[in-house]
């Protein structure tokens, strides 16, 4: 299994540009997540999905959109990039079980700079 | 979800046990304690989790106090590759499987 893959690894955007960060997992996990991590800080949840066709906001959703048309893919869209969105973005996936198991598997991250 | 308190940083000698404490005094009965770590520039990595009983796996041991208000992650024989930020997270089953990452503990393993 490749696990969770993210593309691109690095990207520089100009203010006002848009882009999509791609995330794919091959573990058949029903839950997927997008986090951002600013320098020296912990991760903050942007959006999450509990299954195909279902998404919900996390702690910091403003300026982002997501979709989940398949189990495997969970792209994150930035419509009008702003300098405040300069960050490292991590995608993660997990299964859910009745015992509360929540071992999230993280991708390698996308480093985004908006100038 | 209950908040957690961890020391900002710790040092450990290579080959010795690293004991990372976490306070979660407001934990509820249905909340689990999770530990993740993040090695520089990489995505976080799951280590271990538990509810009431102590847990052990190939990476670490988790000791939870009887009142569940604190826990300790133990890396039995720390290596230089264990240098990372360690996050203690408390979450319940009905939290949408979300994890709330705080500042964590920066563990430096020294030769």
Coordinates of C-alpha atoms in Angstrom, one line a residue:
Chain A
X1 CA 0.0 0.0 0.0
X2 CA 1.2 3.5 -0.8
X3 CA -0.8 4.8 2.2
X4 CA -1.8 8.5 1.9
X5 CA -0.3 10.4 -1.0
X6 CA -0.4 14.2 -1.6
X7 CA 0.5 16.3 -4.6
X8 CA 2.2 18.6 -5.1
X9 CA 5.0 18.6 -2.5
X10 CA 5.7 22.3 -2.9
X11 CA 3.8 25.2 -4.5
X12 CA 4.2 29.0 -4.7
X13 CA 1.0 30.9 -5.5
X14 CA 0.4 34.6 -6.1
X15 CA -2.3 36.4 -4.2
X16 CA -5.7 35.7 -5.7
X17 CA -4.7 32.6 -7.6
X18 CA -6.5 29.3 -7.0
X19 CA -5.3 25.7 -6.8
X20 CA -6.3 22.2 -5.7
X21 CA -4.3 20.1 -3.3
X22 CA -4.7 16.5 -4.1
X23 CA -5.0 13.7 -1.6
X24 CA -5.4 10.0 -2.3
X25 CA -5.5 7.0 0.1
X26 CA -5.5 3.3 -0.9
X27 CA -6.4 1.8 2.5
X28 CA -10.2 1.9 2.0
X29 CA -10.6 4.2 4.9
X30 CA -13.9 5.9 5.3
X31 CA -12.7 9.0 7.2
X32 CA -10.4 11.6 5.6
X33 CA -9.1 14.9 6.9
X34 CA -7.3 18.1 5.9
X35 CA -5.1 19.9 8.4
X36 CA -2.8 22.9 8.2
X37 CA 0.3 23.5 10.2
X38 CA 1.8 27.0 10.6
X39 CA 5.4 27.3 11.6
X40 CA 6.1 26.2 15.2
X41 CA 2.4 25.4 15.8
X42 CA 0.3 22.3 16.1
X43 CA -2.1 21.0 13.4
X44 CA -5.5 22.6 12.9
X45 CA -8.3 20.8 11.2
X46 CA -9.7 22.4 8.1
X47 CA -12.3 20.0 6.8
X48 CA -13.1 16.3 7.2
X49 CA -15.2 13.7 5.6
X50 CA -16.8 10.6 7.1
X51 CA -17.5 9.0 3.7
X52 CA -18.0 9.6 0.0
X53 CA -20.5 12.5 -0.5
X54 CA -20.2 13.7 3.1
X55 CA -18.0 16.6 4.3
X56 CA -18.0 18.9 7.3
X57 CA -16.1 21.9 8.6
X58 CA -13.3 21.7 11.0
X59 CA -11.7 24.4 13.1
X60 CA -10.4 26.7 10.3
X61 CA -12.5 26.2 7.1
X62 CA -12.7 29.7 5.8
X63 CA -11.0 30.2 2.4
X64 CA -11.2 26.5 1.6
X65 CA -13.5 24.0 -0.1
X66 CA -13.5 20.2 -0.3
X67 CA -15.4 17.4 -2.1
X68 CA -15.4 13.7 -1.6
X69 CA -16.8 11.9 -4.7
X70 CA -14.9 8.7 -4.1
X71 CA -13.6 6.8 -1.0
X72 CA -10.0 7.3 -2.2
X73 CA -9.8 11.0 -3.0
X74 CA -10.3 14.1 -0.9
X75 CA -9.1 17.2 -2.8
X76 CA -8.8 20.6 -1.0
X77 CA -9.5 23.7 -3.0
X78 CA -8.2 27.2 -2.4
X79 CA -10.2 29.7 -4.5
X80 CA -8.6 33.1 -3.8
X81 CA -5.2 32.5 -2.2
X82 CA -4.1 34.9 0.6
X83 CA -0.8 35.2 2.4
X84 CA -2.5 33.9 5.6
X85 CA -2.8 30.5 3.8
X86 CA 0.9 30.1 3.6
X87 CA 1.3 26.8 5.6
X88 CA 2.0 23.1 5.4
X89 CA -1.0 21.1 4.5
X90 CA -1.5 17.5 5.7
X91 CA -4.1 15.1 4.5
X92 CA -4.9 12.1 6.7
X93 CA -7.3 9.1 6.7
X94 CA -8.6 6.6 9.2
X95 CA -11.1 3.9 9.7
X96 CA -13.8 4.1 12.4
X97 CA -14.6 1.4 14.8
X98 CA -17.0 0.9 17.6
X99 CA -14.1 0.8 20.1
X100 CA -13.1 4.4 19.3
X101 CA -10.1 3.5 17.3
X102 CA -8.8 6.5 15.4
X103 CA -5.3 5.8 14.1
X104 CA -4.9 8.5 11.5
X105 CA -2.5 7.9 8.7
X106 CA -0.9 11.1 7.4
X107 CA 0.5 12.1 4.1
X108 CA 3.9 13.7 3.6
X109 CA 2.4 17.2 3.3
X110 CA 2.2 20.0 0.8
X111 CA 4.2 23.2 1.5
X112 CA 2.3 26.2 0.1
X113 CA 3.6 29.7 0.0
X114 CA 1.4 32.6 -1.1
X115 CA 3.1 35.8 -2.1
Chain B
X1 CA -12.7 17.1 24.1
X2 CA -10.6 17.6 27.2
X3 CA -7.6 19.8 27.0
X4 CA -4.1 18.5 27.6
X5 CA -1.0 20.0 29.2
X6 CA 2.5 18.9 28.2
X7 CA 6.0 20.3 28.9
X8 CA 7.3 22.3 26.0
X9 CA 10.6 20.4 25.7
X10 CA 12.6 17.6 27.2
X11 CA 16.0 16.0 26.7
X12 CA 16.9 12.3 26.9
X13 CA 20.2 10.5 26.6
X14 CA 20.4 7.9 23.8
X15 CA 19.7 4.4 25.1
X16 CA 17.8 5.6 28.1
X17 CA 14.1 5.6 28.6
X18 CA 12.2 8.7 27.7
X19 CA 9.2 9.4 29.9
X20 CA 6.8 12.1 28.4
X21 CA 4.1 13.3 30.8
X22 CA 0.7 14.6 29.9
X23 CA -2.0 16.1 32.1
X24 CA -5.7 15.8 31.2
X25 CA -7.5 16.6 34.4
X26 CA -10.8 17.3 32.7
X27 CA -11.0 14.0 30.8
X28 CA -14.4 12.4 30.6
X29 CA -15.2 8.7 31.0
X30 CA -15.6 8.0 27.3
X31 CA -12.5 9.9 26.2
X32 CA -9.4 8.1 24.9
X33 CA -5.8 9.2 25.3
X34 CA -3.8 9.2 22.0
X35 CA -0.1 9.9 21.4
X36 CA 1.3 11.0 18.0
X37 CA 4.7 12.2 17.1
X38 CA 6.0 14.4 14.3
X39 CA 9.5 14.1 13.1
X40 CA 10.8 17.3 11.5
X41 CA 8.9 18.3 8.3
X42 CA 7.0 14.9 8.2
X43 CA 3.4 14.1 8.7
X44 CA 2.4 13.0 12.3
X45 CA 2.8 9.4 13.1
X46 CA 0.4 7.4 15.4
X47 CA 2.2 5.9 18.4
X48 CA -0.4 4.4 20.8
X49 CA -3.7 5.0 22.5
X50 CA -5.7 3.8 25.5
X51 CA -8.8 4.3 27.6
X52 CA -8.2 3.0 31.1
X53 CA -5.6 0.2 31.1
X54 CA -1.9 0.6 30.4
X55 CA -1.0 -0.3 26.8
X56 CA 2.2 -1.4 25.1
X57 CA 3.1 -1.9 21.5
X58 CA 6.3 -2.2 19.5
X59 CA 7.0 1.5 19.7
X60 CA 6.1 2.6 23.3
X61 CA 4.1 2.0 26.5
X62 CA 1.3 4.2 27.7
X63 CA 0.7 4.4 31.5
X64 CA -2.6 6.0 32.5
X65 CA -3.2 6.9 36.2
X66 CA -6.1 5.3 38.0
X67 CA -8.0 8.6 38.0
X68 CA -7.2 9.0 34.3
X69 CA -6.2 12.6 34.9
X70 CA -2.7 12.1 33.6
X71 CA -0.7 9.7 31.5
X72 CA 2.9 9.0 30.6
X73 CA 4.3 7.9 27.3
X74 CA 7.4 5.7 27.7
X75 CA 10.0 5.1 24.9
X76 CA 12.0 2.3 26.5
X77 CA 15.3 2.8 24.7
X78 CA 15.4 6.2 23.0
X79 CA 17.4 6.6 19.8
X80 CA 18.4 9.7 17.9
X81 CA 15.6 8.9 15.5
X82 CA 13.1 9.4 18.3
X83 CA 13.9 13.1 18.3
X84 CA 10.5 14.7 17.5
X85 CA 7.5 16.6 18.8
X86 CA 5.2 14.4 20.7
X87 CA 1.5 15.2 20.9
X88 CA -0.9 14.0 23.7
X89 CA -4.5 14.2 22.5
X90 CA -7.7 13.3 24.2
X91 CA -10.8 12.6 22.2
X92 CA -14.2 10.9 22.5
X93 CA -15.9 8.4 20.2
X94 CA -18.5 10.9 19.1
X95 CA -16.1 13.7 18.1
X96 CA -16.3 12.9 14.4
X97 CA -12.9 11.2 14.8
X98 CA -11.3 14.6 14.9
X99 CA -8.0 15.1 16.7
X100 CA -7.1 18.4 18.3
X101 CA -3.3 19.0 18.3
X102 CA -1.8 21.2 20.9
X103 CA 1.8 22.4 21.1
X104 CA 3.2 19.0 22.1
X105 CA 6.6 18.2 23.7
X106 CA 9.7 18.6 21.7
X107 CA 11.9 15.6 22.7
X108 CA 15.6 15.9 21.9
X109 CA 17.5 12.6 22.2
X110 CA 21.2 13.3 22.7
X111 CA 24.2 11.0 22.1

